[in-house]
Amino acid sequence: MTTLLPEHQVRDAHRHSKSSQTKRYGFFPGCVAKESCKELFNSTMLLADRLGIELIELTAASCCGASVVNDTNRDIARVLNARTYAQAEALGLDDVITICSTCTGHMRAANKELLESEERMTHANAILGKFGAKYEGNVMVRHLLWLLIDDIGLDTLRSMVVRPLNGLKVAPFYGCHIIRPESVNGWESARNPHSLEDLIEAIGGEAIDYAGKTRCCGFHIQLEKGNTAASMVGQNMRIAKDKGAEAVLTPCPLCHLALDGYQQDAAARWGRTDLPVFHLPQLVAFALGIPAQKLGLNKHLIDPRVVLTDRELIA
Amino acid sequence: MAKITLDIFRFDQAVDDIPHRDKVALEIPETITVLDALEFAKAEVDGSISFRRSCRSAICGSCSMNINGVTGLACKTPCNTVLRSDGTIAIDPMPNFQPMKDLVVHMDPFWDKYTRLKPYLQPPDRDEDNPTERRVSPDDMKKLVEVANCVMCATCYALCPVVSVDPAFAGPAAIAYAYRFVEDVRDGQTKERLGQINDDYLWLCAHCYACSYCPKHVEPHDRIVDVKRRTVQESVHMNERGPRHALVVNKTIKQTGMLGETEVIQGTVGRFNIRGLLKVAPLGLRMASKGKLPPIFLRPIPKVDEVRTIFESLEVPTLK
Ligand code: SF4
Ligand code: SF4
Ligand code: FES
């Protein structure tokens, strides 16, 4: 019978074991980084390389359920994620690193459900057993953002910066599922998180404090009612722009699709904002000296190279 | 005793064009609630400060307001938990509502959304075996206990980002209340109620969890998911975008292991809904011009059979 550890104990166990070992992590890129935001995937790999950590992609992992699978069935997303965790364990990897706020929240929620109930764990394993897999309950899901701060550390990052952002005014945009609900995430305060701000400052930017940073980008209702979703983008970008932001930084590719794609559609109601939106690893990798051409900045709808040129960060 | 300054939003729709703020300096114990501090200010300093309250113990749902940027019940918020370093507490009316007088807002849009639900039990025909009572088992009742705790304080509604840009959306509390009747075994209007809440944009919830700050732990975000599932189970509104979206996402994951963005867009909007597709087309073209379109055909992940086994073991409704 599996013994289930509460997550904080798992986390402590990780902390202690991590320091002495080489840094190898299970890596769950998520669907969007493999489809319409490939630049996110590529810049993550480049950044990992620069940081000297090994991200081992779980290539046979499925979608996390993206918060939508739950809309029809309580159990499927949980078991899909259990399958992913079993794959990580089979590779000897207990850490699963994500690069999407929605993946983070939903994979952590599934893991919490499994770790908190023998019944659910047994149920999931009964299904995994049909193809010879088993989840032992050792995995911890973390976002790359948390890895950067907990495992690499802001001081180390600061020391690795070769191209400081020259005071570029960056508005952090967290994405709901990396902070809420607090019972699932809880890595930092959901009402007043500051990890992105800390990171922005560490790489030489100026973090903009604005009310929109913990709000919703509307991604999940884009197809339901496009105007409403666009308006959610416009509202948040308006506040950021009025506070002086020159760019936005997000750890979530869904937020990226929304913010980068819909500002134009929101202009009628909220005025033009045209804020370029960076993926988290793009901007960090840039500050750490990875050439801008390698980061896929040309794939964005609002070209971020303009502000970088204005700030004399690229020629 | 501590020196605490309340920085209060002041506005009277009868006389003011624009709001202003008043600072009221008090000497009060810092452990009292924000509501008690307001009561103190009203009694001792300025009798014209207006706010709603009744129970003073988080039961009546009257006193929700925005306290230092965080919306919640004033009677459940001790001053020392929100006090800023300069000793002030900024108090504003709930967002997403029209202010009436100071912290009192027009609640009508919130109540309208309840009223549309016909928020009372509508039992089917008389139960001949039990002519005098309608029985509910403890298990059936369990499902309703959480939502029955809703005190209609509208905190969740004030926090909802969808409501803030689109007042047509029912909002979290009304959907949680729809759940309360849909899941009540004594009620006979399940399909009608599901139809109504679908008409009021059930599927416009953006999954943001802002309503997880409900002070009574109703967890509206979870109840919303429950109502969506029930909608699909009862096959209500299956031709609308919400249920189609949920089903096509399931379908692509089952087939490929991945969420296929291209197919999800077509399946949600409708492959033959030319107008709908044209509406998403401008963004599609902008993305295409940057080489950013998702692939049209996704290669299935390795061992995708396992994913299919999971789906088949758990019986989802499938897309035809
Ligand atoms: S669901 Fe919670 S926050 Fe919303 S009205 Fe009811 S008690 Fe208030
Ligand atoms: S989860 Fe849905 S209902 Fe709740 S606040 Fe967010 S958008 Fe509104
Ligand atoms: S006064 Fe009744 S809930 Fe606060």
XYZ file of C-alpha atoms and ligand atoms in Angstrom:
655
model
C 0.000 0.000 0.000
C 1.290 3.463 -0.876
C 2.108 5.737 1.993
C 0.906 9.201 1.200
C 2.945 12.171 2.251
C 1.389 15.561 2.753
C 2.874 17.926 0.229
C 4.889 20.070 2.616
C 6.766 16.965 3.737
C 7.397 16.009 0.144
C 8.639 19.521 -0.439
C 11.013 19.392 2.518
C 12.331 16.053 1.366
C 13.007 17.597 -2.040
C 14.746 20.600 -0.600
C 17.148 18.444 1.320
C 17.929 16.031 -1.452
C 18.257 18.672 -4.160
C 21.220 20.544 -2.844
C 23.666 17.671 -3.172
C 22.539 16.266 -6.516
C 22.898 17.422 -10.100
C 19.846 19.361 -11.080
C 17.663 17.116 -13.199
C 13.995 17.848 -13.487
C 11.011 16.260 -15.150
C 9.668 18.769 -17.638
C 6.040 19.108 -18.666
C 5.860 21.753 -21.410
C 2.086 21.585 -21.910
C 0.170 21.718 -25.175
C 0.416 25.407 -26.026
C 4.213 25.534 -25.765
C 4.239 22.697 -28.301
C 1.644 24.258 -30.575
C 1.105 28.002 -30.955
C 3.783 29.225 -28.500
C 6.805 27.213 -29.611
C 8.969 30.219 -28.806
C 8.180 29.545 -25.148
C 9.407 25.965 -25.389
C 12.571 26.981 -27.200
C 13.466 29.804 -24.855
C 12.852 27.546 -21.845
C 15.346 25.015 -23.175
C 17.905 27.737 -23.916
C 17.483 29.185 -20.435
C 17.810 25.782 -18.761
C 21.011 25.218 -20.671
C 22.383 28.563 -19.551
C 21.443 27.805 -15.936
C 23.107 24.414 -16.091
C 19.997 22.450 -15.233
C 18.653 19.501 -17.122
C 14.977 19.548 -18.114
C 13.952 16.065 -19.143
C 10.824 16.339 -21.213
C 8.064 13.880 -20.374
C 7.396 13.214 -24.032
C 4.603 10.706 -23.500
C 2.682 12.943 -21.101
C -0.844 13.997 -22.044
C -2.628 17.317 -21.706
C -3.227 18.285 -18.049
C -6.927 18.774 -18.731
C -6.552 22.527 -19.120
C -9.395 23.189 -16.641
C -11.867 22.150 -19.339
C -11.851 18.361 -18.940
C -13.247 18.946 -15.449
C -16.292 20.544 -17.005
C -17.587 17.162 -18.079
C -16.064 14.671 -15.684
C -14.584 14.774 -12.224
C -12.096 11.953 -12.628
C -10.474 12.078 -16.044
C -8.056 14.946 -15.518
C -6.913 13.469 -12.220
C -6.115 10.096 -13.791
C -4.495 11.650 -16.872
C -2.176 13.551 -14.560
C -1.525 10.456 -12.431
C -0.322 8.817 -15.633
C 2.078 11.708 -16.209
C 3.384 11.477 -12.638
C 3.880 7.736 -13.012
C 6.004 8.426 -16.104
C 8.116 10.913 -14.173
C 8.622 8.432 -11.340
C 9.561 5.703 -13.795
C 12.356 8.006 -15.005
C 13.447 8.577 -11.439
C 12.207 12.164 -11.474
C 10.151 13.521 -8.595
C 10.094 17.121 -9.701
C 7.760 18.000 -12.538
C 8.397 21.491 -13.844
C 5.737 23.354 -15.802
C 5.875 26.537 -17.852
C 2.174 27.380 -17.815
C 0.058 28.777 -14.989
C -2.953 26.686 -15.987
C -0.927 23.464 -16.127
C 0.561 24.315 -12.738
C -2.779 24.870 -11.035
C -4.541 21.899 -12.544
C -1.709 19.446 -12.172
C -1.225 20.490 -8.569
C -4.951 20.203 -7.903
C -4.951 16.673 -9.333
C -1.886 15.753 -7.297
C -3.427 17.153 -4.140
C -6.584 15.135 -4.717
C -4.497 12.003 -5.159
C -2.175 12.605 -2.223
C -5.006 13.460 0.130
C -7.094 10.376 -0.472
C -6.129 6.723 -0.514
C -9.406 6.044 -2.238
C -8.686 8.335 -5.153
C -5.108 7.068 -5.411
C -6.306 3.479 -5.512
C -8.944 4.366 -8.077
C -6.387 6.073 -10.309
C -3.902 3.229 -9.958
C -6.557 0.674 -10.820
C -6.879 2.379 -14.207
C -3.138 2.960 -14.667
C -2.700 -0.727 -13.834
C -4.519 -1.632 -17.049
C -1.380 -0.589 -18.913
C 1.100 -1.540 -16.236
C 1.722 1.905 -14.726
C 1.558 2.993 -11.109
C 1.829 6.321 -9.342
C 3.524 6.112 -5.946
C 2.740 9.636 -4.850
C 6.243 11.121 -4.902
C 5.867 13.845 -7.490
C 5.774 17.535 -6.823
C 4.605 19.927 -9.520
C 6.273 23.299 -9.640
C 6.389 26.164 -12.076
C 9.667 27.246 -13.646
C 9.170 30.563 -11.823
C 9.366 28.789 -8.469
C 12.365 26.781 -9.580
C 14.176 29.969 -10.571
C 13.588 31.476 -7.153
C 13.856 28.421 -4.876
C 16.525 26.343 -6.582
C 18.609 28.844 -8.539
C 18.013 31.824 -6.272
C 17.711 35.514 -7.013
C 21.295 36.238 -5.987
C 22.702 33.669 -8.380
C 20.466 34.952 -11.141
C 21.555 38.498 -10.461
C 25.166 37.415 -10.714
C 24.514 35.732 -14.065
C 22.929 38.773 -15.706
C 25.064 40.050 -18.554
C 22.485 42.263 -20.203
C 20.561 44.063 -17.424
C 17.231 45.440 -18.598
C 18.274 49.014 -18.088
C 15.245 49.922 -15.991
C 12.719 48.623 -18.502
C 9.304 49.072 -16.893
C 7.730 45.656 -16.797
C 4.233 44.828 -15.568
C 4.019 41.320 -14.066
C 0.955 39.275 -15.053
C 0.727 36.080 -13.018
C -2.180 34.161 -14.550
C -4.875 32.942 -12.173
C -3.942 29.300 -11.822
C -0.407 29.819 -10.543
C -1.785 31.625 -7.483
C -5.432 30.661 -7.005
C -6.925 28.820 -5.302
C -4.473 29.294 -2.451
C -5.294 25.851 -1.097
C -3.795 24.325 -4.267
C -0.867 26.634 -4.965
C 0.085 28.416 -1.773
C 3.712 28.933 -2.772
C 3.264 32.651 -2.295
C 0.453 35.004 -1.309
C -2.250 34.926 -3.959
C -3.478 38.376 -3.048
C -0.121 40.022 -3.124
C 2.427 37.854 -4.900
C 5.820 39.357 -5.654
C 7.967 36.610 -7.201
C 7.702 38.084 -10.699
C 8.519 41.526 -9.339
C 11.572 40.136 -7.557
C 12.667 38.449 -10.752
C 12.129 41.573 -12.868
C 14.250 43.593 -10.448
C 16.918 40.888 -10.343
C 17.416 41.123 -14.096
C 17.604 44.886 -14.064
C 14.067 45.898 -14.876
C 11.625 48.018 -12.900
C 8.515 46.163 -11.778
C 5.257 48.069 -12.180
C 2.768 47.664 -9.352
C -0.778 47.685 -10.720
C -4.152 46.230 -9.827
C -4.305 43.971 -12.868
C -1.383 41.730 -11.983
C -3.427 39.007 -10.282
C -6.483 39.347 -12.489
C -7.761 37.092 -15.217
C -6.754 37.346 -18.898
C -10.058 35.880 -20.106
C -8.372 33.179 -22.177
C -10.839 30.483 -21.219
C -13.822 32.390 -22.595
C -12.311 33.625 -25.851
C -14.360 31.185 -27.884
C -17.451 31.611 -25.736
C -17.702 35.387 -26.145
C -14.741 37.062 -27.813
C -15.651 40.652 -26.961
C -15.892 39.911 -23.274
C -12.550 38.117 -23.268
C -10.909 40.952 -25.196
C -12.333 43.455 -22.765
C -10.725 41.627 -19.841
C -7.403 41.957 -21.628
C -8.015 45.625 -22.386
C -9.011 46.478 -18.840
C -5.840 45.002 -17.343
C -3.503 46.364 -20.013
C -5.042 49.816 -19.672
C -4.212 49.897 -15.954
C -0.683 48.650 -16.613
C -0.101 51.194 -19.371
C -1.461 54.039 -17.249
C 0.975 53.051 -14.519
C 3.813 53.462 -16.973
C 4.449 49.891 -18.103
C 6.450 49.420 -21.289
C 6.083 45.655 -21.425
C 4.389 42.729 -19.684
C 5.947 39.551 -18.290
C 3.889 36.393 -17.819
C 4.639 32.823 -16.726
C 1.607 31.565 -18.672
C 1.318 30.948 -22.432
C -2.485 31.175 -22.263
C -2.204 34.654 -20.773
C 0.361 35.336 -23.457
C -2.011 34.328 -26.236
C -4.736 36.485 -24.713
C -2.675 39.568 -23.896
C -0.584 39.506 -27.063
C -3.491 38.589 -29.326
C -6.412 40.599 -28.013
C -5.106 44.059 -27.117
C -5.898 45.155 -30.641
C -9.507 43.962 -30.349
C -9.897 45.676 -26.994
C -8.717 49.038 -28.284
C -12.208 50.202 -29.230
C -13.310 50.037 -25.601
C -10.071 50.607 -23.689
C -7.942 52.645 -26.085
C -4.733 51.439 -27.674
C -2.265 49.890 -25.296
C 0.037 47.835 -27.549
C 2.128 46.483 -24.693
C 4.522 43.761 -25.817
C 4.245 40.605 -23.726
C 7.261 38.483 -22.813
C 7.175 34.847 -21.779
C 8.951 34.421 -18.450
C 11.948 32.446 -19.767
C 12.332 34.750 -22.781
C 13.065 37.828 -20.736
C 15.256 36.016 -18.209
C 17.191 34.311 -21.006
C 17.604 37.653 -22.735
C 19.085 39.222 -19.591
C 21.358 36.217 -19.199
C 22.813 36.981 -22.573
C 21.063 34.620 -24.961
C 20.821 36.385 -28.331
C 17.422 37.971 -28.984
C 17.183 36.243 -32.385
C 17.063 32.872 -30.686
C 14.128 33.717 -28.427
C 11.366 33.845 -31.017
C 10.519 37.480 -30.286
C 9.529 37.826 -33.951
C 6.657 35.392 -33.308
C 4.735 37.844 -31.141
C 1.879 39.861 -32.566
C 3.024 42.967 -30.704
C 6.717 43.111 -31.514
C 8.725 43.284 -28.274
C 11.891 44.174 -30.149
C 10.611 47.754 -30.400
C 10.889 48.470 -26.659
C 14.162 46.601 -26.457
C 15.532 48.839 -29.185
C 14.109 51.966 -27.511
C 15.914 50.988 -24.332
C 19.068 50.382 -26.332
C 19.096 46.752 -25.313
C 19.304 45.521 -28.887
C 20.570 47.288 -31.936
C -5.629 51.449 21.885
C -4.226 52.456 18.527
C -4.445 55.487 16.294
C -6.215 54.354 13.156
C -7.283 56.546 10.257
C -10.163 55.417 8.096
C -9.828 56.781 4.576
C -13.408 56.551 3.391
C -14.961 56.855 -0.061
C -17.732 59.462 0.147
C -20.437 59.977 -2.418
C -24.108 60.842 -2.349
C -25.856 60.242 -5.629
C -28.537 62.782 -4.665
C -26.114 65.709 -4.507
C -22.635 64.747 -5.724
C -21.347 64.571 -9.262
C -18.086 62.976 -8.273
C -16.955 61.126 -5.149
C -14.421 62.466 -2.662
C -12.629 60.918 0.343
C -12.772 61.716 4.047
C -10.115 60.791 6.535
C -11.436 59.996 9.978
C -8.840 59.630 12.739
C -9.844 57.327 15.575
C -8.370 55.965 18.742
C -9.650 52.437 19.028
C -8.412 48.980 19.971
C -6.749 47.614 16.849
C -8.337 44.204 17.255
C -11.876 45.437 16.623
C -13.407 44.797 13.230
C -13.465 47.284 10.390
C -17.236 47.384 10.806
C -16.894 48.345 14.472
C -14.396 51.029 13.481
C -16.937 52.408 11.009
C -19.657 52.305 13.670
C -17.336 54.206 15.969
C -16.601 56.814 13.295
C -20.311 57.241 12.600
C -21.256 57.528 16.279
C -18.410 59.772 17.404
C -17.216 61.759 14.401
C -19.552 61.964 11.434
C -23.103 60.665 11.599
C -23.537 60.972 7.851
C -21.173 58.098 6.943
C -23.376 55.466 5.312
C -22.856 51.719 5.128
C -25.009 48.608 5.358
C -24.850 46.238 8.316
C -27.082 44.242 10.521
C -25.833 41.063 12.186
C -22.208 42.041 12.872
C -21.308 38.350 12.779
C -20.959 37.340 9.113
C -24.496 36.017 8.795
C -26.648 38.700 7.198
C -24.342 39.431 4.266
C -24.891 43.212 4.353
C -21.459 44.612 5.069
C -19.284 43.569 2.134
C -16.988 46.386 1.042
C -13.528 46.946 -0.334
C -10.967 47.225 2.441
C -7.464 48.271 1.351
C -8.190 46.846 -2.065
C -9.547 43.540 -0.788
C -13.291 42.948 -0.939
C -14.870 41.120 1.986
C -17.155 41.374 5.005
C -16.232 44.322 7.225
C -17.598 42.497 10.268
C -15.254 39.564 9.633
C -12.134 41.687 9.099
C -10.172 42.766 12.196
C -8.455 46.143 11.713
C -5.026 44.826 12.661
C -5.071 42.311 9.814
C -5.393 45.027 7.181
C -3.787 48.068 8.756
C -1.237 49.741 6.470
C 2.126 50.736 7.873
C 1.007 54.380 8.017
C -1.944 53.400 10.229
C -4.650 53.919 7.603
C -7.351 51.675 6.233
C -8.839 52.668 2.872
C -12.497 51.751 2.603
C -14.378 51.743 -0.688
C -17.699 50.378 -1.875
C -17.747 46.941 -3.500
C -16.399 47.047 -7.065
C -18.691 45.987 -9.930
C -21.590 47.945 -8.405
C -22.937 51.470 -8.826
C -22.376 53.472 -5.613
C -25.497 54.971 -4.039
C -24.292 56.627 -0.856
C -20.791 56.170 0.524
C -20.321 52.433 1.003
C -23.905 51.575 0.098
C -24.287 50.351 -3.477
C -27.161 49.573 -5.835
C -27.588 45.832 -5.455
C -30.297 45.480 -8.127
C -28.223 43.760 -10.838
C -27.156 41.164 -8.290
C -30.714 40.509 -7.104
C -32.044 40.458 -10.664
C -29.808 37.514 -11.410
C -31.265 35.630 -8.479
C -34.823 36.497 -9.378
C -34.383 35.149 -12.866
C -33.567 31.774 -11.334
C -36.932 31.574 -9.542
C -35.052 30.919 -6.316
C -37.675 28.816 -4.545
C -38.434 25.136 -4.574
C -40.679 24.016 -7.417
C -41.552 20.424 -6.589
C -43.051 18.090 -9.172
C -46.600 16.797 -8.644
C -47.627 15.629 -5.212
C -45.865 12.609 -3.852
C -48.842 10.315 -3.088
C -46.796 8.112 -0.756
C -45.792 11.074 1.350
C -48.621 13.584 1.128
C -47.458 15.755 3.992
C -43.703 15.953 3.555
C -40.983 15.798 0.948
C -38.191 13.642 2.155
C -34.491 14.164 1.517
C -31.845 11.676 2.546
C -28.889 12.959 4.566
C -26.642 12.144 1.618
C -28.728 14.213 -0.752
C -28.789 17.035 1.753
C -25.000 16.976 2.129
C -24.604 18.285 -1.401
C -26.612 21.376 -0.501
C -25.148 22.315 2.860
C -22.215 24.290 1.487
C -24.268 26.383 -0.926
C -27.001 26.873 1.637
C -24.425 28.855 3.604
C -24.486 31.613 0.992
C -25.480 34.864 2.711
C -25.812 36.755 -0.569
C -23.172 39.240 0.417
C -22.103 39.651 -3.246
C -18.410 39.543 -2.370
C -17.880 37.005 -5.142
C -19.840 39.080 -7.619
C -17.750 42.133 -6.757
C -14.564 40.114 -7.313
C -15.597 38.516 -10.602
C -13.565 39.882 -13.542
C -16.163 38.749 -16.075
C -18.940 40.691 -14.352
C -16.685 43.737 -14.386
C -16.671 43.847 -18.181
C -19.872 42.017 -19.081
C -22.937 42.579 -16.892
C -24.887 39.928 -18.810
C -22.961 37.203 -16.979
C -24.957 35.625 -14.128
C -21.959 35.781 -11.807
C -20.739 33.251 -9.252
C -23.413 33.495 -6.562
C -26.372 33.056 -8.897
C -24.771 30.009 -10.503
C -24.056 28.526 -7.081
C -27.701 29.127 -6.281
C -28.779 27.452 -9.479
C -26.780 24.448 -8.277
C -28.647 24.595 -4.988
C -31.941 23.890 -6.810
C -30.630 21.745 -9.634
C -29.133 19.319 -7.115
C -32.138 19.405 -4.768
C -33.990 16.093 -5.161
C -37.242 17.776 -4.190
C -37.155 20.156 -7.136
C -38.914 19.315 -10.385
C -37.540 22.010 -12.689
C -34.005 20.776 -13.246
C -33.925 21.145 -17.030
C -35.691 24.505 -17.001
C -33.275 25.808 -14.414
C -30.281 24.527 -16.354
C -31.703 26.177 -19.468
C -32.102 29.459 -17.613
C -28.585 29.523 -16.181
C -27.176 28.554 -19.576
C -29.075 31.494 -21.060
C -27.468 33.659 -18.394
C -24.027 32.668 -19.646
C -23.020 29.843 -17.330
C -20.103 29.108 -19.659
C -18.787 32.636 -19.460
C -17.050 31.829 -16.188
C -13.359 32.304 -16.964
C -12.110 29.754 -14.354
C -10.225 32.469 -12.488
C -10.977 31.392 -8.907
C -11.417 34.985 -7.734
C -14.675 33.820 -6.168
C -12.742 31.337 -4.042
C -12.551 34.216 -1.539
C -16.200 33.704 -0.604
C -16.307 34.409 3.142
C -18.785 31.565 3.720
C -16.851 28.867 1.829
C -19.575 28.308 -0.726
C -16.759 27.715 -3.281
C -18.822 29.089 -6.180
C -16.079 28.166 -8.697
C -16.575 24.485 -7.861
C -20.365 24.722 -8.003
C -20.054 26.329 -11.443
C -18.168 23.279 -12.669
C -20.860 21.056 -11.132
C -23.599 22.925 -12.990
C -21.659 22.636 -16.233
C -21.310 18.877 -15.764
C -24.989 18.567 -15.048
C -25.756 20.601 -18.165
C -23.788 18.120 -20.247
C -25.318 15.116 -18.452
C -28.832 16.372 -19.033
C -27.970 17.304 -22.632
C -29.199 20.841 -22.179
C -28.031 23.398 -24.752
C -25.718 20.923 -26.424
C -25.508 23.021 -29.561
C -24.168 26.023 -27.724
C -20.496 26.832 -27.604
C -19.869 26.031 -23.938
C -20.813 22.345 -23.981
C -19.342 21.903 -27.447
C -16.064 23.367 -26.275
C -15.901 21.001 -23.314
C -16.658 18.006 -25.489
C -14.280 18.832 -28.310
C -11.431 19.389 -25.850
C -12.111 15.911 -24.453
C -12.282 14.514 -27.949
C -8.926 15.892 -29.080
C -7.188 14.755 -25.896
C -8.669 11.304 -26.266
C -7.501 11.077 -29.877
C -4.044 12.595 -29.618
C -3.265 13.014 -25.920
C -2.933 16.734 -26.586
C -5.377 19.575 -26.645
C -5.519 20.289 -30.379
C -5.917 24.042 -30.616
C -7.034 24.077 -34.245
C -9.685 21.433 -33.824
C -10.918 22.982 -30.589
C -11.497 26.313 -32.317
C -13.381 24.696 -35.188
C -15.329 22.346 -32.940
C -16.392 25.095 -30.555
C -17.307 27.758 -33.062
C -18.723 25.194 -35.522
C -16.930 24.002 -38.623
C -19.763 25.257 -40.804
C -20.413 28.418 -38.861
C -18.754 30.643 -41.439
C -19.688 33.866 -39.675
C -18.355 32.626 -36.376
C -15.135 31.450 -37.947
C -14.697 34.743 -39.776
C -14.925 36.476 -36.430
C -11.931 34.555 -35.096
C -10.234 34.780 -38.509
C -8.612 38.229 -38.146
C -6.671 37.023 -35.111
C -5.897 33.815 -36.984
C -4.496 35.818 -39.875
C -2.425 37.981 -37.565
C -1.048 34.836 -35.977
C -0.436 33.192 -39.342
C 1.554 36.208 -40.491
C 3.925 35.572 -37.575
C 4.153 31.851 -38.245
C 2.280 31.248 -35.009
C -0.667 29.089 -36.059
C -1.095 25.808 -34.205
C -0.647 22.714 -36.403
C -3.764 21.519 -38.216
C -3.042 17.863 -37.577
C -1.454 16.833 -34.329
C 0.751 13.805 -34.102
C -0.539 11.677 -31.208
C 1.719 11.405 -28.173
C 3.598 8.128 -27.585
C 1.391 5.487 -25.937
C -1.778 7.407 -26.697
C -3.677 4.134 -26.221
C -3.178 4.602 -22.507
C -4.952 7.924 -22.673
C -7.833 6.295 -24.535
C -7.994 3.583 -21.895
C -8.349 6.273 -19.232
C -11.164 7.976 -21.113
C -12.944 4.725 -21.831
C -12.675 3.602 -18.210
C -14.294 6.778 -17.006
C -17.126 7.112 -19.498
C -17.312 10.632 -20.784
C -20.106 11.760 -22.961
C -18.579 11.767 -26.422
C -18.974 14.002 -29.406
C -20.856 12.417 -32.220
S -21.342 32.742 -2.670
Fe -20.175 33.491 -0.921
S -19.343 35.466 -1.613
Fe -20.969 34.911 -3.032
S -22.785 35.898 -2.238
Fe -22.773 33.833 -1.371
S -21.719 34.033 0.599
Fe -21.271 35.912 -0.563
S -14.221 31.682 -11.306
Fe -15.770 32.350 -12.793
S -17.495 33.114 -11.591
Fe -15.716 32.951 -10.195
S -14.883 35.020 -10.222
Fe -13.788 33.846 -11.821
S -14.931 34.203 -13.723
Fe -16.226 34.887 -12.009
S -22.990 42.810 9.325
Fe -23.979 40.934 8.732
S -22.475 40.023 7.507
Fe -21.408 41.736 8.245
